[in-house]
Amino acid sequence: MTDEDLRSLAERVRAESGGSATYRRLIATDDHEELAEVLIAPQHPLWAREMAAFRLGCAGDRRAFETLVLLLNHRDPERCVSASHALARLADPRTPRAAAALATNVLRTAYALHPVRLLTELRAPESVPALLTTLERLLAPDETHWRVALACVEGLGQLGDRRALPLLRAARAHPRLSGAASEALSRLA
């Protein structure tokens, strides 16, 4: 395993699994059918599904898509990171729409950080509209999800779309967003 993200996931999952035989099998197998079976069989724990989906997603096997999207919206940030990594490599055309839906879901804002970052990485047609929608909502004075807003500001700066200018200017008024908003605006100048 040369990929740092797989190494990190493997260490975390090894701890969750207690180093079980199932863990050892999932980390060692190159059989996509065996990995895909883990995604649909009812007796497998979440860590096993995560490992199988990650490995399939990184290999470009689209059977991992649904599981990875569920993990992208998980309450555990480490699971979100591994799902985002695999989804970016999966190259499934459904990924941008799914990430945009997760990023803009008002009821799931606390879990939108990784979908926002994935949208930035994907650079898909859905990316800028989703980031704008999310950021606009997060500029309210009493909003507590400033990390998600910051990811939107940074993403909009990286994407370089001039439609972001008004919201980036407004973001400069927020102390936690000011520096990133100024940097993003300088990229768009």
PDB file of C-alpha atoms in Angstrom:
ATOM      1  CA  MET A   1       0.000   0.000   0.000  1.00  0.00           C
ATOM      2  CA  THR A   2       1.751   3.119  -1.184  1.00  0.00           C
ATOM      3  CA  ASP A   3      -1.175   5.534  -1.024  1.00  0.00           C
ATOM      4  CA  GLU A   4      -1.124   7.576   2.211  1.00  0.00           C
ATOM      5  CA  ASP A   5      -4.910   7.771   2.354  1.00  0.00           C
ATOM      6  CA  LEU A   6      -5.238   3.997   2.122  1.00  0.00           C
ATOM      7  CA  ARG A   7      -2.579   3.598   4.804  1.00  0.00           C
ATOM      8  CA  SER A   8      -4.424   5.983   7.114  1.00  0.00           C
ATOM      9  CA  LEU A   9      -7.745   4.260   6.439  1.00  0.00           C
ATOM     10  CA  ALA A  10      -6.167   0.835   6.966  1.00  0.00           C
ATOM     11  CA  GLU A  11      -4.752   1.841  10.351  1.00  0.00           C
ATOM     12  CA  ARG A  12      -8.070   3.266  11.528  1.00  0.00           C
ATOM     13  CA  VAL A  13     -10.063   0.285  10.275  1.00  0.00           C
ATOM     14  CA  ARG A  14      -7.579  -2.177  11.764  1.00  0.00           C
ATOM     15  CA  ALA A  15      -8.249  -0.583  15.166  1.00  0.00           C
ATOM     16  CA  GLU A  16     -12.037  -0.671  14.619  1.00  0.00           C
ATOM     17  CA  SER A  17     -11.966  -4.277  13.480  1.00  0.00           C
ATOM     18  CA  GLY A  18      -9.572  -5.504  16.123  1.00  0.00           C
ATOM     19  CA  GLY A  19      -7.352  -6.792  13.307  1.00  0.00           C
ATOM     20  CA  SER A  20      -9.961  -9.411  12.410  1.00  0.00           C
ATOM     21  CA  ALA A  21      -9.666 -11.991   9.656  1.00  0.00           C
ATOM     22  CA  THR A  22     -12.249 -10.026   7.647  1.00  0.00           C
ATOM     23  CA  TYR A  23     -10.082  -6.927   7.896  1.00  0.00           C
ATOM     24  CA  ARG A  24      -6.994  -8.835   6.736  1.00  0.00           C
ATOM     25  CA  ARG A  25      -8.929 -10.338   3.822  1.00  0.00           C
ATOM     26  CA  LEU A  26     -10.331  -6.952   2.704  1.00  0.00           C
ATOM     27  CA  ILE A  27      -6.970  -5.259   2.832  1.00  0.00           C
ATOM     28  CA  ALA A  28      -5.247  -8.053   0.898  1.00  0.00           C
ATOM     29  CA  THR A  29      -7.755  -9.007  -1.802  1.00  0.00           C
ATOM     30  CA  ASP A  30      -7.657  -7.716  -5.347  1.00  0.00           C
ATOM     31  CA  ASP A  31     -10.953  -9.446  -6.155  1.00  0.00           C
ATOM     32  CA  HIS A  32     -13.507  -6.760  -6.991  1.00  0.00           C
ATOM     33  CA  GLU A  33     -16.354  -9.260  -6.747  1.00  0.00           C
ATOM     34  CA  GLU A  34     -15.394 -10.076  -3.169  1.00  0.00           C
ATOM     35  CA  LEU A  35     -15.206  -6.376  -2.295  1.00  0.00           C
ATOM     36  CA  ALA A  36     -18.537  -5.652  -3.995  1.00  0.00           C
ATOM     37  CA  GLU A  37     -20.192  -8.472  -2.050  1.00  0.00           C
ATOM     38  CA  VAL A  38     -19.246  -6.702   1.195  1.00  0.00           C
ATOM     39  CA  LEU A  39     -21.278  -3.679   0.083  1.00  0.00           C
ATOM     40  CA  ILE A  40     -24.516  -5.624  -0.224  1.00  0.00           C
ATOM     41  CA  ALA A  41     -24.243  -8.410   2.347  1.00  0.00           C
ATOM     42  CA  PRO A  42     -26.166  -7.512   5.531  1.00  0.00           C
ATOM     43  CA  GLN A  43     -23.766  -8.938   8.110  1.00  0.00           C
ATOM     44  CA  HIS A  44     -20.802  -6.634   7.414  1.00  0.00           C
ATOM     45  CA  PRO A  45     -19.996  -3.763   9.808  1.00  0.00           C
ATOM     46  CA  LEU A  46     -19.539  -0.186   8.641  1.00  0.00           C
ATOM     47  CA  TRP A  47     -15.736  -0.368   8.714  1.00  0.00           C
ATOM     48  CA  ALA A  48     -15.819  -3.321   6.295  1.00  0.00           C
ATOM     49  CA  ARG A  49     -18.166  -1.509   3.922  1.00  0.00           C
ATOM     50  CA  GLU A  50     -15.963   1.577   4.074  1.00  0.00           C
ATOM     51  CA  MET A  51     -12.822  -0.395   3.242  1.00  0.00           C
ATOM     52  CA  ALA A  52     -14.504  -2.243   0.373  1.00  0.00           C
ATOM     53  CA  ALA A  53     -16.061   0.944  -1.059  1.00  0.00           C
ATOM     54  CA  PHE A  54     -12.778   2.837  -0.765  1.00  0.00           C
ATOM     55  CA  ARG A  55     -10.821   0.137  -2.566  1.00  0.00           C
ATOM     56  CA  LEU A  56     -13.450  -0.253  -5.295  1.00  0.00           C
ATOM     57  CA  GLY A  57     -13.844   3.501  -5.726  1.00  0.00           C
ATOM     58  CA  CYS A  58     -10.116   4.082  -6.066  1.00  0.00           C
ATOM     59  CA  ALA A  59     -10.046   1.297  -8.661  1.00  0.00           C
ATOM     60  CA  GLY A  60     -12.818   2.999 -10.660  1.00  0.00           C
ATOM     61  CA  ASP A  61     -15.496   0.395  -9.895  1.00  0.00           C
ATOM     62  CA  ARG A  62     -18.817   2.267  -9.875  1.00  0.00           C
ATOM     63  CA  ARG A  63     -20.506  -0.288  -7.630  1.00  0.00           C
ATOM     64  CA  ALA A  64     -18.945   1.678  -4.770  1.00  0.00           C
ATOM     65  CA  PHE A  65     -20.774   4.905  -5.601  1.00  0.00           C
ATOM     66  CA  GLU A  66     -23.801   4.658  -3.288  1.00  0.00           C
ATOM     67  CA  THR A  67     -21.783   3.555  -0.274  1.00  0.00           C
ATOM     68  CA  LEU A  68     -19.206   6.281  -0.849  1.00  0.00           C
ATOM     69  CA  VAL A  69     -21.906   8.972  -1.075  1.00  0.00           C
ATOM     70  CA  LEU A  70     -23.412   7.768   2.201  1.00  0.00           C
ATOM     71  CA  LEU A  71     -19.968   7.895   3.808  1.00  0.00           C
ATOM     72  CA  LEU A  72     -19.313  11.370   2.372  1.00  0.00           C
ATOM     73  CA  ASN A  73     -22.221  12.579   4.489  1.00  0.00           C
ATOM     74  CA  HIS A  74     -21.277  10.651   7.638  1.00  0.00           C
ATOM     75  CA  ARG A  75     -20.931  12.291  11.063  1.00  0.00           C
ATOM     76  CA  ASP A  76     -17.368  10.922  11.377  1.00  0.00           C
ATOM     77  CA  PRO A  77     -15.011  13.282   9.479  1.00  0.00           C
ATOM     78  CA  GLU A  78     -12.456  10.521   8.860  1.00  0.00           C
ATOM     79  CA  ARG A  79     -15.050   8.496   6.981  1.00  0.00           C
ATOM     80  CA  CYS A  80     -15.919  11.598   4.940  1.00  0.00           C
ATOM     81  CA  VAL A  81     -12.265  12.097   4.009  1.00  0.00           C
ATOM     82  CA  SER A  82     -11.815   8.536   2.766  1.00  0.00           C
ATOM     83  CA  ALA A  83     -15.103   8.679   0.832  1.00  0.00           C
ATOM     84  CA  SER A  84     -14.154  11.988  -0.771  1.00  0.00           C
ATOM     85  CA  HIS A  85     -10.766  10.618  -1.795  1.00  0.00           C
ATOM     86  CA  ALA A  86     -12.325   7.543  -3.413  1.00  0.00           C
ATOM     87  CA  LEU A  87     -15.150   9.500  -5.090  1.00  0.00           C
ATOM     88  CA  ALA A  88     -12.643  11.862  -6.690  1.00  0.00           C
ATOM     89  CA  ARG A  89     -10.873   8.864  -8.221  1.00  0.00           C
ATOM     90  CA  LEU A  90     -14.033   6.982  -9.148  1.00  0.00           C
ATOM     91  CA  ALA A  91     -14.870   9.394 -11.985  1.00  0.00           C
ATOM     92  CA  ASP A  92     -18.564   8.557 -11.826  1.00  0.00           C
ATOM     93  CA  PRO A  93     -20.653  11.227 -13.597  1.00  0.00           C
ATOM     94  CA  ARG A  94     -23.169  11.142 -10.714  1.00  0.00           C
ATOM     95  CA  THR A  95     -20.589  12.342  -8.188  1.00  0.00           C
ATOM     96  CA  PRO A  96     -20.856  16.119  -8.776  1.00  0.00           C
ATOM     97  CA  ARG A  97     -24.656  16.071  -8.467  1.00  0.00           C
ATOM     98  CA  ALA A  98     -24.479  13.997  -5.292  1.00  0.00           C
ATOM     99  CA  ALA A  99     -21.808  16.225  -3.746  1.00  0.00           C
ATOM    100  CA  ALA A 100     -23.787  19.342  -4.691  1.00  0.00           C
ATOM    101  CA  ALA A 101     -26.931  17.919  -3.099  1.00  0.00           C
ATOM    102  CA  LEU A 102     -25.042  17.160   0.115  1.00  0.00           C
ATOM    103  CA  ALA A 103     -23.301  20.544   0.184  1.00  0.00           C
ATOM    104  CA  THR A 104     -26.518  22.508  -0.274  1.00  0.00           C
ATOM    105  CA  ASN A 105     -28.728  20.476   2.082  1.00  0.00           C
ATOM    106  CA  VAL A 106     -29.707  22.948   4.809  1.00  0.00           C
ATOM    107  CA  LEU A 107     -30.425  20.144   7.273  1.00  0.00           C
ATOM    108  CA  ARG A 108     -26.955  18.630   6.832  1.00  0.00           C
ATOM    109  CA  THR A 109     -24.800  21.770   6.875  1.00  0.00           C
ATOM    110  CA  ALA A 110     -22.708  20.437   9.761  1.00  0.00           C
ATOM    111  CA  TYR A 111     -21.564  17.620   7.442  1.00  0.00           C
ATOM    112  CA  ALA A 112     -21.046  19.702   4.279  1.00  0.00           C
ATOM    113  CA  LEU A 113     -17.311  20.389   4.636  1.00  0.00           C
ATOM    114  CA  HIS A 114     -16.120  17.378   2.663  1.00  0.00           C
ATOM    115  CA  PRO A 115     -18.753  17.616  -0.083  1.00  0.00           C
ATOM    116  CA  VAL A 116     -17.709  21.272  -0.553  1.00  0.00           C
ATOM    117  CA  ARG A 117     -14.049  20.299  -0.799  1.00  0.00           C
ATOM    118  CA  LEU A 118     -14.894  17.477  -3.204  1.00  0.00           C
ATOM    119  CA  LEU A 119     -16.822  19.880  -5.433  1.00  0.00           C
ATOM    120  CA  THR A 120     -13.777  22.109  -5.581  1.00  0.00           C
ATOM    121  CA  GLU A 121     -11.558  19.188  -6.518  1.00  0.00           C
ATOM    122  CA  LEU A 122     -13.987  17.924  -9.179  1.00  0.00           C
ATOM    123  CA  ARG A 123     -14.296  21.314 -10.940  1.00  0.00           C
ATOM    124  CA  ALA A 124     -17.622  20.142 -12.376  1.00  0.00           C
ATOM    125  CA  PRO A 125     -20.366  22.389 -13.779  1.00  0.00           C
ATOM    126  CA  GLU A 126     -22.270  21.833 -10.507  1.00  0.00           C
ATOM    127  CA  SER A 127     -19.361  23.046  -8.356  1.00  0.00           C
ATOM    128  CA  VAL A 128     -19.660  26.843  -8.496  1.00  0.00           C
ATOM    129  CA  PRO A 129     -23.481  27.026  -8.208  1.00  0.00           C
ATOM    130  CA  ALA A 130     -23.434  24.671  -5.201  1.00  0.00           C
ATOM    131  CA  LEU A 131     -20.641  26.583  -3.466  1.00  0.00           C
ATOM    132  CA  LEU A 132     -22.401  29.893  -4.098  1.00  0.00           C
ATOM    133  CA  THR A 133     -25.695  28.571  -2.714  1.00  0.00           C
ATOM    134  CA  THR A 134     -24.004  27.161   0.369  1.00  0.00           C
ATOM    135  CA  LEU A 135     -21.862  30.238   1.034  1.00  0.00           C
ATOM    136  CA  GLU A 136     -24.767  32.652   0.620  1.00  0.00           C
ATOM    137  CA  ARG A 137     -26.690  30.851   3.349  1.00  0.00           C
ATOM    138  CA  LEU A 138     -23.629  30.712   5.616  1.00  0.00           C
ATOM    139  CA  LEU A 139     -22.967  34.455   5.534  1.00  0.00           C
ATOM    140  CA  ALA A 140     -25.830  35.091   7.970  1.00  0.00           C
ATOM    141  CA  PRO A 141     -24.549  36.818  11.137  1.00  0.00           C
ATOM    142  CA  ASP A 142     -25.574  34.032  13.522  1.00  0.00           C
ATOM    143  CA  GLU A 143     -24.281  31.163  11.378  1.00  0.00           C
ATOM    144  CA  THR A 144     -22.044  28.730  13.270  1.00  0.00           C
ATOM    145  CA  HIS A 145     -20.700  26.646  10.385  1.00  0.00           C
ATOM    146  CA  TRP A 146     -17.828  28.962   9.538  1.00  0.00           C
ATOM    147  CA  ARG A 147     -15.512  26.088   8.536  1.00  0.00           C
ATOM    148  CA  VAL A 148     -17.913  25.120   5.764  1.00  0.00           C
ATOM    149  CA  ALA A 149     -18.157  28.778   4.713  1.00  0.00           C
ATOM    150  CA  LEU A 150     -14.360  28.992   4.682  1.00  0.00           C
ATOM    151  CA  ALA A 151     -14.156  25.902   2.454  1.00  0.00           C
ATOM    152  CA  CYS A 152     -16.668  27.548   0.100  1.00  0.00           C
ATOM    153  CA  VAL A 153     -14.624  30.757  -0.032  1.00  0.00           C
ATOM    154  CA  GLU A 154     -11.386  28.861  -0.666  1.00  0.00           C
ATOM    155  CA  GLY A 155     -13.071  26.657  -3.265  1.00  0.00           C
ATOM    156  CA  LEU A 156     -14.559  29.592  -5.122  1.00  0.00           C
ATOM    157  CA  GLY A 157     -11.131  31.204  -5.216  1.00  0.00           C
ATOM    158  CA  GLN A 158      -9.604  28.038  -6.652  1.00  0.00           C
ATOM    159  CA  LEU A 159     -12.371  27.626  -9.209  1.00  0.00           C
ATOM    160  CA  GLY A 160     -11.885  31.217 -10.401  1.00  0.00           C
ATOM    161  CA  ASP A 161     -15.449  31.880 -11.514  1.00  0.00           C
ATOM    162  CA  ARG A 162     -16.376  35.568 -11.569  1.00  0.00           C
ATOM    163  CA  ARG A 163     -19.950  34.780 -10.487  1.00  0.00           C
ATOM    164  CA  ALA A 164     -18.436  34.480  -7.012  1.00  0.00           C
ATOM    165  CA  LEU A 165     -17.333  38.125  -6.805  1.00  0.00           C
ATOM    166  CA  PRO A 166     -20.365  39.527  -4.893  1.00  0.00           C
ATOM    167  CA  LEU A 167     -20.358  36.774  -2.270  1.00  0.00           C
ATOM    168  CA  LEU A 168     -16.592  36.875  -1.846  1.00  0.00           C
ATOM    169  CA  ARG A 169     -16.799  40.618  -1.263  1.00  0.00           C
ATOM    170  CA  ALA A 170     -19.508  40.029   1.344  1.00  0.00           C
ATOM    171  CA  ALA A 171     -17.390  37.317   2.977  1.00  0.00           C
ATOM    172  CA  ARG A 172     -14.609  39.844   3.654  1.00  0.00           C
ATOM    173  CA  ALA A 173     -16.848  41.350   6.351  1.00  0.00           C
ATOM    174  CA  HIS A 174     -16.676  38.132   8.389  1.00  0.00           C
ATOM    175  CA  PRO A 175     -13.568  37.952  10.583  1.00  0.00           C
ATOM    176  CA  ARG A 176     -12.996  34.215  10.078  1.00  0.00           C
ATOM    177  CA  LEU A 177     -13.460  34.486   6.320  1.00  0.00           C
ATOM    178  CA  SER A 178     -11.813  37.832   5.597  1.00  0.00           C
ATOM    179  CA  GLY A 179      -8.303  36.629   4.762  1.00  0.00           C
ATOM    180  CA  ALA A 180      -9.437  33.771   2.560  1.00  0.00           C
ATOM    181  CA  ALA A 181     -12.022  35.983   0.842  1.00  0.00           C
ATOM    182  CA  SER A 182      -9.382  38.634   0.073  1.00  0.00           C
ATOM    183  CA  GLU A 183      -7.073  35.958  -1.338  1.00  0.00           C
ATOM    184  CA  ALA A 184      -9.892  34.484  -3.430  1.00  0.00           C
ATOM    185  CA  LEU A 185     -10.778  37.921  -4.765  1.00  0.00           C
ATOM    186  CA  SER A 186      -7.159  38.537  -5.744  1.00  0.00           C
ATOM    187  CA  ARG A 187      -7.270  35.344  -7.826  1.00  0.00           C
ATOM    188  CA  LEU A 188     -10.337  36.630  -9.655  1.00  0.00           C
ATOM    189  CA  ALA A 189      -8.920  40.102 -10.332  1.00  0.00           C
TER     190      ALA A 189
END
